[in-house]
mmCIF file of C-alpha atoms in Angstrom:
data_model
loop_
_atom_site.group_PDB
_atom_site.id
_atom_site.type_symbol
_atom_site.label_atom_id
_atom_site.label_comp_id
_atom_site.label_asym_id
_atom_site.label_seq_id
_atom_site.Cartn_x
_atom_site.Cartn_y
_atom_site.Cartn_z
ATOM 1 C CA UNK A 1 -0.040 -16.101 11.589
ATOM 2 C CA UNK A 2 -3.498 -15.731 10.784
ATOM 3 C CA UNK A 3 -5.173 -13.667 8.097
ATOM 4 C CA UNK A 4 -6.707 -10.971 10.807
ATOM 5 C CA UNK A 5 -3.277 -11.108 12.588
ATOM 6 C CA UNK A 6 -1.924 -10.319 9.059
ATOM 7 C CA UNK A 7 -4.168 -7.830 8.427
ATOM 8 C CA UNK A 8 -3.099 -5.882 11.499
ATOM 9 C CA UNK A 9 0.180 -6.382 11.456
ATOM 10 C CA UNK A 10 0.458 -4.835 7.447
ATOM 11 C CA UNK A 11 -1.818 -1.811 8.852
ATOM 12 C CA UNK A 12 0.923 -1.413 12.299
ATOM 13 C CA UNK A 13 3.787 -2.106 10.042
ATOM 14 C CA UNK A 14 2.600 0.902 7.474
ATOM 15 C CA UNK A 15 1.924 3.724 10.036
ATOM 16 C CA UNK A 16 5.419 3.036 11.976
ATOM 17 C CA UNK A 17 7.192 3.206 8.866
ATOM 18 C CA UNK A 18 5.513 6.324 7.801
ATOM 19 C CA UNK A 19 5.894 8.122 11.239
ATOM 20 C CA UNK A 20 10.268 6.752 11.313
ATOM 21 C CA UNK A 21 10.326 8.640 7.719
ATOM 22 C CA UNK A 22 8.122 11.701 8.875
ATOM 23 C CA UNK A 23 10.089 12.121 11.742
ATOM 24 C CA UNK A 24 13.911 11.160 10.100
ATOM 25 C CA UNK A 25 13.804 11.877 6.648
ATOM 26 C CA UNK A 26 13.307 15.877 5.618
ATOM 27 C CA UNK A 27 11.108 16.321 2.700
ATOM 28 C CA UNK A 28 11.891 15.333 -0.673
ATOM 29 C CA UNK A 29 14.915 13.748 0.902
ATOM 30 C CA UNK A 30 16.902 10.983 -0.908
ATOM 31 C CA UNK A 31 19.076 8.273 0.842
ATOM 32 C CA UNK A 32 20.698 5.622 -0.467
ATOM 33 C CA UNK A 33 19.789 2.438 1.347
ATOM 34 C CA UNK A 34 21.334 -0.012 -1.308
ATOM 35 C CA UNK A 35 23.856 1.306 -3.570
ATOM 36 C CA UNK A 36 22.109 2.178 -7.175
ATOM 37 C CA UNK A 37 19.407 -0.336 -5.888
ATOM 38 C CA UNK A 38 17.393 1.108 -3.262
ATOM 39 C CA UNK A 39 16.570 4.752 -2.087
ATOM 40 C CA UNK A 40 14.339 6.335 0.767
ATOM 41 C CA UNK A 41 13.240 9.137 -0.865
ATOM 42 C CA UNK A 42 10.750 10.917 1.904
ATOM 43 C CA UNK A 43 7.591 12.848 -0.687
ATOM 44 C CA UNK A 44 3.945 12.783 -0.251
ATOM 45 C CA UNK A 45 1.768 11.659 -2.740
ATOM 46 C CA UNK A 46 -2.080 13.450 -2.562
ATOM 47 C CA UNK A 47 -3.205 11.876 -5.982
ATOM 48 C CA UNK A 48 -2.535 7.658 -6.725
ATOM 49 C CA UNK A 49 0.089 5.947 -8.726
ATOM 50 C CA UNK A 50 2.984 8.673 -9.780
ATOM 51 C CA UNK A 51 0.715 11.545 -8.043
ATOM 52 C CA UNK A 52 -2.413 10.615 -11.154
ATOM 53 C CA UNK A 53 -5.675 12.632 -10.205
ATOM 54 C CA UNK A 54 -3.560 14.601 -7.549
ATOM 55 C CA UNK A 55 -6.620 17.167 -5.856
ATOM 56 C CA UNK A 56 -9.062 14.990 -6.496
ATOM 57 C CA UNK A 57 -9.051 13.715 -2.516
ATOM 58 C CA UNK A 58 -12.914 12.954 -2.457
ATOM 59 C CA UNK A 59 -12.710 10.872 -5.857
ATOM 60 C CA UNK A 60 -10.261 8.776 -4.762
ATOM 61 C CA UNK A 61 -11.945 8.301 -1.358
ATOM 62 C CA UNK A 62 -15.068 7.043 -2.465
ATOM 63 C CA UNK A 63 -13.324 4.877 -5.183
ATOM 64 C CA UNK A 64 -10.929 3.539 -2.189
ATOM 65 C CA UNK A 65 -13.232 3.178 0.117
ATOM 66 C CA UNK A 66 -15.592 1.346 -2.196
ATOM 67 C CA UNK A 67 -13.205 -0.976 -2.963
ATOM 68 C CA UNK A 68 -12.266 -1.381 0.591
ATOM 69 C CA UNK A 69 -16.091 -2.415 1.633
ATOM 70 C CA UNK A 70 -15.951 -4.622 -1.498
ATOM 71 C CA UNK A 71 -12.906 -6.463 -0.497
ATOM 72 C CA UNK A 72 -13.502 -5.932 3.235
ATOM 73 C CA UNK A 73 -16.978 -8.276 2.392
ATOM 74 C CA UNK A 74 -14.722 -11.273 0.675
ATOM 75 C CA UNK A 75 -12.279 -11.068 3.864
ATOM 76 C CA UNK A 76 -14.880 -12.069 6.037
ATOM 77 C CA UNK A 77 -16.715 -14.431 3.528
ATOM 78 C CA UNK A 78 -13.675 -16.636 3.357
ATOM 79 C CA UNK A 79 -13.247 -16.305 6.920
ATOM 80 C CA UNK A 80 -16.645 -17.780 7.595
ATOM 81 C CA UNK A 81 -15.882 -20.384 5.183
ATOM 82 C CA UNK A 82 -18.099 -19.141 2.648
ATOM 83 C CA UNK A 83 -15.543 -18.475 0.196
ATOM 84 C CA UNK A 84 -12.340 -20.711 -0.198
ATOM 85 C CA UNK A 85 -10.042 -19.939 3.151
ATOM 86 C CA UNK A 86 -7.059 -19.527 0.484
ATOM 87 C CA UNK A 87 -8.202 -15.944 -0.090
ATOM 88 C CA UNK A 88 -8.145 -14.812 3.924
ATOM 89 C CA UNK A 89 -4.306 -13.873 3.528
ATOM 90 C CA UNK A 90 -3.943 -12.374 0.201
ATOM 91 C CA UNK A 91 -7.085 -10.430 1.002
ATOM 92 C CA UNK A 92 -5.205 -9.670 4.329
ATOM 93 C CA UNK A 93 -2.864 -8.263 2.640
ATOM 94 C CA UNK A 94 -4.653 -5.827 0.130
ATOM 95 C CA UNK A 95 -7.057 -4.566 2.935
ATOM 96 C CA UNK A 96 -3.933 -3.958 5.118
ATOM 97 C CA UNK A 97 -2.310 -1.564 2.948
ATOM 98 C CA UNK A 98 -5.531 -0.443 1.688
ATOM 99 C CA UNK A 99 -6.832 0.661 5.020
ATOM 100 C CA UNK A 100 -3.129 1.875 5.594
ATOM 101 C CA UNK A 101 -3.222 4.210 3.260
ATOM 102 C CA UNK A 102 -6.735 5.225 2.804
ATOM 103 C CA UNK A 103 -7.007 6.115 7.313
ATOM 104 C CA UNK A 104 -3.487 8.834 6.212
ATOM 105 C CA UNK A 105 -5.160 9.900 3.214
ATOM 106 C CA UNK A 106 -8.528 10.523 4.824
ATOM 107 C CA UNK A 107 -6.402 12.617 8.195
ATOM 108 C CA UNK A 108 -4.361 14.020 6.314
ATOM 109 C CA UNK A 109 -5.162 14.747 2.271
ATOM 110 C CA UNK A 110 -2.061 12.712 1.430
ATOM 111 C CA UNK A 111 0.011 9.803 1.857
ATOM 112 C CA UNK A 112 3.724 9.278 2.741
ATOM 113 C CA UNK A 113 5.847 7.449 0.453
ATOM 114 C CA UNK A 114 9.649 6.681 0.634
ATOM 115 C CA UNK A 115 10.488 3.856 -1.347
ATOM 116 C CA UNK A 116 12.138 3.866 -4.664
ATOM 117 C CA UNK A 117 13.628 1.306 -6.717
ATOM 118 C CA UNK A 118 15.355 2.938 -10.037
ATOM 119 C CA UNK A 119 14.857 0.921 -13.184
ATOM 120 C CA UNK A 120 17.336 2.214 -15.570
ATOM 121 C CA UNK A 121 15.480 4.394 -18.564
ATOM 122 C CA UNK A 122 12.254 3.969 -16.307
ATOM 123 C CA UNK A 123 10.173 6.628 -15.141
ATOM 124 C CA UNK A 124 9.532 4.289 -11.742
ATOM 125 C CA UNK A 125 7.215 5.665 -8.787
ATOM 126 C CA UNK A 126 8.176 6.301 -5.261
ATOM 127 C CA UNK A 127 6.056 4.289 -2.614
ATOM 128 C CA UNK A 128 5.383 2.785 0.612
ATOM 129 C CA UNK A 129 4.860 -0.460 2.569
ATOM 130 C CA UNK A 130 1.055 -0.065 1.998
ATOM 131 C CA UNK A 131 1.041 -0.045 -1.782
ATOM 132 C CA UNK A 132 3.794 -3.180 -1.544
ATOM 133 C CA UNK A 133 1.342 -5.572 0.656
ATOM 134 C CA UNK A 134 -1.726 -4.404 -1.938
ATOM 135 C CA UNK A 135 0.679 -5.528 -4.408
ATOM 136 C CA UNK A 136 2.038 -8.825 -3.148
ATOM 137 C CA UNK A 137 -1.843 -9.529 -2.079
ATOM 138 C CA UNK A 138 -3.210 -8.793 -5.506
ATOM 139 C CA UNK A 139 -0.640 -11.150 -7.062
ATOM 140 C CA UNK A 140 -1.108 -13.958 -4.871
ATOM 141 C CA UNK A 141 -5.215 -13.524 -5.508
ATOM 142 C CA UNK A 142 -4.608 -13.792 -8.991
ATOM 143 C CA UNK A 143 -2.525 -17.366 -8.255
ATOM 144 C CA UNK A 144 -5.185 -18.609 -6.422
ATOM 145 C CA UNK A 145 -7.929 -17.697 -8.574
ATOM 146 C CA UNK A 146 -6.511 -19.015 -11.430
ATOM 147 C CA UNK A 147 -5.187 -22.115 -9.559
ATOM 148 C CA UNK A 148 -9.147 -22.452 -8.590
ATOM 149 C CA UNK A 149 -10.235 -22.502 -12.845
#
């Protein structure tokens, strides 16, 4: 699959889980999906990272969205072969669940989450397939970067 096709299908992936949970899951609802493992626990999140700078909806637009142009510019950069071609997926991956859930929280003042993973004696966050593919992309950049030096 290519890194556009990736890219897309991160972005399709995110708002189809987010409407199944909207529509089957009630509201701070918690189901276990794995036993002590793995929960859908339906909440919505209108700060970033365990509900930080919750209100402040135009901050973390602009910040997003900056960051969005930023990476959006290295996307198409490597796929014009003017930066290494390694970076088209991982970068396909950060701007799909960037775009994911910056297009919710720019409708709608908030973003779905559902996923949560207990850690034992860990205050762990609840999220969604948006913030995993930012994740996984962000970690393989940092392979390939360093695999560049």
């Amino acid at each position: 699959m290519g890194a556009i096709s990736t890219l897309f299908v991160i972005l399709g992936m995110d708002f189809v889980t987010k409407k199944w949970v909207q529509a089957k899951l009630p509201m701070n609802c918690k189901k276990e999906v794995v036993k002590n493992r793995l929960y859908f626990w339906h909440i919505k999140n209108n700060g970033v990272a365990y509900n930080k700078c919750s209100g402040k909806r135009k901050e973390i637009l602009l910040f997003t969205g900056g960051l969005l142009a930023y990476y959006s510019g290295l996307f198409f950069q490597s796929l014009q072969g003017k930066k290494s071609r390694k970076y088209a997926i991982p970068l396909a991956l950060v701007l799909g669940g960037g775009y994911g859930n910056f297009l919710e929280r720019a409708r709608k003042g908030e973003v779905t989450d559902f996923l949560f993973v207990p850690v034992k004696g860990r205050n762990t966050p609840i999220f969604n397939l948006a913030d995993v593919a930012v994740w996984i992309g962000a970690a393989c950049l940092t392979i390939v970067s360093l695999g560049e030096k």
